Short mmCIF file of C-alpha atoms in Angstrom, two decimals:
data_model
loop_
_atom_site.label_atom_id
_atom_site.label_comp_id
_atom_site.label_asym_id
_atom_site.label_seq_id
_atom_site.Cartn_x
_atom_site.Cartn_y
_atom_site.Cartn_z
CA MET A 62 -19.96 16.96 43.37
CA LYS A 63 -20.02 19.96 41.02
CA ARG A 64 -16.29 20.53 41.44
CA PHE A 65 -15.54 16.90 40.65
CA LEU A 66 -17.64 17.06 37.49
CA VAL A 67 -15.98 20.27 36.31
CA ILE A 68 -12.50 18.90 37.06
CA ALA A 69 -13.35 15.63 35.30
CA LEU A 70 -14.60 17.52 32.24
CA LEU A 71 -11.49 19.67 32.18
CA LEU A 72 -9.22 16.66 32.49
CA SER A 73 -11.03 14.74 29.77
CA GLY A 74 -10.85 17.80 27.51
CA THR A 75 -7.12 18.05 28.12
CA VAL A 76 -6.64 14.36 27.29
CA CYS A 77 -8.69 14.79 24.11
CA PHE A 78 -6.65 17.83 23.10
CA ALA A 79 -3.44 15.96 23.90
CA ALA A 80 -4.62 13.02 21.76
CA ASP A 81 -5.40 15.36 18.86
CA ASP A 82 -2.02 17.02 19.26
CA LEU A 83 -0.19 13.69 19.39
CA SER A 84 -2.11 12.55 16.33
CA LYS A 85 -1.12 15.67 14.37
CA GLN A 86 2.52 15.25 15.41
CA ALA A 87 2.44 11.58 14.43
CA THR A 88 1.03 12.46 11.01
CA ALA A 89 3.81 15.00 10.50
CA PHE A 90 6.47 12.45 11.44
CA TYR A 91 4.84 9.89 9.14
CA SER A 92 5.00 12.41 6.27
CA ASP A 93 8.73 12.73 6.97
CA ASN A 94 9.13 8.91 6.87
CA ASN A 95 10.01 8.79 10.56
CA TYR A 96 7.93 5.69 11.27
CA GLN A 97 9.38 4.86 14.67
CA LYS A 98 8.52 8.30 16.05
CA THR A 99 5.09 8.05 14.43
CA MET A 100 4.43 4.74 16.15
CA ASP A 101 5.79 6.00 19.49
CA LEU A 102 3.46 9.00 19.42
CA ILE A 103 0.35 7.06 18.41
CA LEU A 104 0.98 4.44 21.08
CA GLN A 105 0.86 7.25 23.67
CA ILE A 106 -2.76 7.93 22.67
CA PRO A 107 -5.27 5.79 24.58
CA GLU A 108 -6.91 3.31 22.19
CA GLU A 109 -10.38 4.79 22.64
CA LYS A 110 -9.04 8.23 21.63
CA ARG A 111 -7.24 7.09 18.46
CA SER A 112 -8.64 8.32 15.19
CA ALA A 113 -9.17 6.19 12.11
CA GLN A 114 -6.08 7.83 10.65
CA ASP A 115 -4.03 6.86 13.71
CA TRP A 116 -5.02 3.21 13.21
CA LEU A 117 -4.35 3.51 9.48
CA LEU A 118 -0.83 4.83 10.07
CA LEU A 119 -0.11 1.99 12.47
CA GLY A 120 -1.39 -0.44 9.84
CA ASN A 121 0.80 1.11 7.16
CA ILE A 122 3.90 0.91 9.34
CA LEU A 123 3.22 -2.71 10.26
CA ASP A 124 2.49 -3.57 6.62
CA ASP A 125 5.83 -2.04 5.59
CA LYS A 126 7.53 -4.17 8.25
CA GLY A 127 5.94 -7.28 6.74
CA GLU A 128 3.57 -7.79 9.67
CA ARG A 129 0.57 -8.25 7.39
CA ASP A 130 -1.79 -9.84 9.90
CA ASN A 131 -1.18 -7.05 12.40
CA ALA A 132 -1.64 -4.49 9.63
CA VAL A 133 -5.01 -6.03 8.73
CA PHE A 134 -6.02 -5.77 12.38
CA MET A 135 -5.08 -2.07 12.44
CA TYR A 136 -6.98 -1.35 9.21
CA GLN A 137 -10.03 -3.05 10.68
CA LYS A 138 -9.66 -0.93 13.83
CA ALA A 139 -9.62 2.15 11.56
CA ILE A 140 -12.82 0.96 9.88
CA ASN A 141 -14.43 0.28 13.27
CA THR A 142 -13.48 3.80 14.36
CA ASP A 143 -14.88 5.44 11.21
CA SER A 144 -16.77 3.24 8.78
CA LYS A 145 -16.71 6.03 6.17
CA TYR A 146 -12.91 6.35 6.10
CA TYR A 147 -12.24 5.05 2.60
CA LYS A 148 -8.46 4.94 3.01
CA ALA A 149 -8.76 2.09 5.52
CA TYR A 150 -10.76 -0.01 3.06
CA TYR A 151 -8.30 0.87 0.30
CA ASN A 152 -5.21 -0.10 2.30
CA LEU A 153 -6.89 -3.25 3.57
CA ALA A 154 -7.72 -4.15 -0.03
CA ASN A 155 -4.11 -3.50 -1.08
CA ASN A 156 -2.96 -5.87 1.64
CA TYR A 157 -5.34 -8.56 0.38
CA LEU A 158 -4.24 -7.97 -3.22
CA GLU A 159 -0.58 -8.40 -2.29
CA ASN A 160 -1.46 -11.64 -0.53
CA GLU A 161 -3.37 -12.95 -3.54
CA GLN A 162 -6.72 -12.80 -1.75
CA TYR A 163 -8.39 -11.23 -4.76
CA ASN A 164 -12.02 -11.57 -3.73
CA MET A 165 -11.33 -9.99 -0.34
CA ALA A 166 -9.41 -7.24 -2.12
CA LEU A 167 -12.33 -6.57 -4.46
CA GLN A 168 -14.80 -6.49 -1.60
CA ASN A 169 -12.80 -3.73 0.09
CA TYR A 170 -12.00 -1.80 -3.09
CA LYS A 171 -15.74 -1.69 -3.79
CA LYS A 172 -16.36 -0.25 -0.33
CA ALA A 173 -13.60 2.30 -0.86
CA SER A 174 -15.03 3.28 -4.26
CA ARG A 175 -18.51 3.78 -2.77
CA LEU A 176 -16.99 6.20 -0.25
CA ASN A 177 -14.70 7.95 -2.74
CA ASP A 178 -15.69 7.28 -6.33
CA GLU A 179 -13.08 9.61 -7.84
CA ASN A 180 -9.86 7.98 -6.67
CA PRO A 181 -8.26 6.51 -9.80
CA TYR A 182 -5.98 4.17 -7.84
CA VAL A 183 -8.94 2.41 -6.27
CA PHE A 184 -10.19 1.58 -9.77
CA TYR A 185 -6.71 0.70 -11.05
CA ASN A 186 -6.07 -1.75 -8.21
CA MET A 187 -9.57 -3.13 -8.55
CA ALA A 188 -8.76 -3.78 -12.22
CA CYS A 189 -5.58 -5.60 -11.20
CA ALA A 190 -7.61 -7.88 -8.94
CA TYR A 191 -10.11 -8.55 -11.72
CA MET A 192 -7.25 -9.33 -14.11
CA LYS A 193 -5.84 -11.84 -11.64
CA LEU A 194 -9.27 -13.48 -11.47
CA GLY A 195 -9.53 -13.50 -15.28
CA ASP A 196 -12.53 -11.12 -15.45
CA LEU A 197 -11.17 -8.91 -18.21
CA LYS A 198 -14.42 -7.08 -18.94
CA LYS A 199 -14.67 -5.79 -15.37
CA ALA A 200 -10.95 -4.98 -15.44
CA LYS A 201 -11.51 -2.95 -18.62
CA THR A 202 -14.34 -0.99 -16.99
CA CYS A 203 -12.23 -0.22 -13.94
CA LEU A 204 -9.21 0.84 -16.00
CA ASN A 205 -11.38 3.16 -18.08
CA LYS A 206 -12.64 4.77 -14.87
CA ALA A 207 -9.09 5.14 -13.60
CA ILE A 208 -8.06 6.85 -16.84
CA MET A 209 -11.15 9.06 -16.73
CA TYR A 210 -10.01 10.45 -13.36
CA LYS A 211 -6.27 10.52 -14.06
CA SER A 212 -5.22 10.11 -17.65
CA ASP A 213 -1.49 10.75 -17.23
CA VAL A 214 -0.48 7.52 -15.45
CA PRO A 215 1.37 5.28 -17.93
CA GLU A 216 0.56 2.03 -16.08
CA PHE A 217 -3.16 2.62 -16.46
CA HIS A 218 -2.75 2.72 -20.24
CA TYR A 219 -0.37 -0.23 -20.34
CA ASN A 220 -2.74 -2.48 -18.44
CA LEU A 221 -5.68 -1.37 -20.55
CA ALA A 222 -3.63 -2.21 -23.66
CA TYR A 223 -2.99 -5.64 -22.18
CA VAL A 224 -6.69 -6.16 -21.44
CA TYR A 225 -7.70 -5.14 -24.96
CA LYS A 226 -5.08 -7.46 -26.39
CA GLN A 227 -6.48 -10.33 -24.32
CA LEU A 228 -10.00 -9.39 -25.47
CA ASN A 229 -8.77 -9.68 -29.07
CA LYS A 230 -9.13 -5.95 -29.83
CA PRO A 231 -5.69 -5.20 -31.32
CA LYS A 232 -6.48 -1.66 -32.55
CA LEU A 233 -7.62 -0.51 -29.12
CA ALA A 234 -4.69 -2.33 -27.56
CA GLN A 235 -2.30 -0.46 -29.84
CA THR A 236 -3.94 2.87 -29.06
CA TYR A 237 -3.38 2.41 -25.34
CA LEU A 238 0.11 1.05 -25.87
CA ASP A 239 0.91 4.20 -27.86
CA ASN A 240 -0.51 6.28 -25.00
CA PHE A 241 1.68 4.37 -22.58
CA ASN A 242 4.80 5.01 -24.67
CA LYS A 243 4.04 8.76 -24.97
CA LEU A 244 3.38 9.11 -21.27
CA SER A 245 6.47 7.13 -20.34
CA GLN A 246 8.69 9.30 -22.52
CA ALA A 247 7.20 12.48 -21.06
CA GLN A 248 8.15 11.51 -17.51
#
């Protein structure tokens, strides 16, 4: 019995190491835009051994292929694997935003922002969802947060100029439009 237990522990440790190794290789291939190899490697990992990032990468690949429902499923698997993995909430929210499901997008952006409150793109995309819903005051707040964390993104300033224009604040709108023009010329 002792030998069996030791052998079983060794084998499970080897599988775990192999899963970690496959996951690292898949991430490297994903960084090189080799999505087929990424998918092939992750699919070799048993489902119960896949990390939240593995599920996220599968979701991203499927989303890029236009398989949105399957991507949502993968993002939810990432969240089920690690409920504190903000990137899964963020990518799930992006999927909902693209599909004009603005309230679902906001729900997930809020979760992502609670887990990582310094990512400017979470706030920028949240602002876009609020703009689509016509809640310009919340959009303004989110855009200001985005700019606070990353002030050199022209689109942040452009959208804030738009929001201020819609809120009938032409001087502030012009200020942010000027910022947009300066940043755009600098790139």
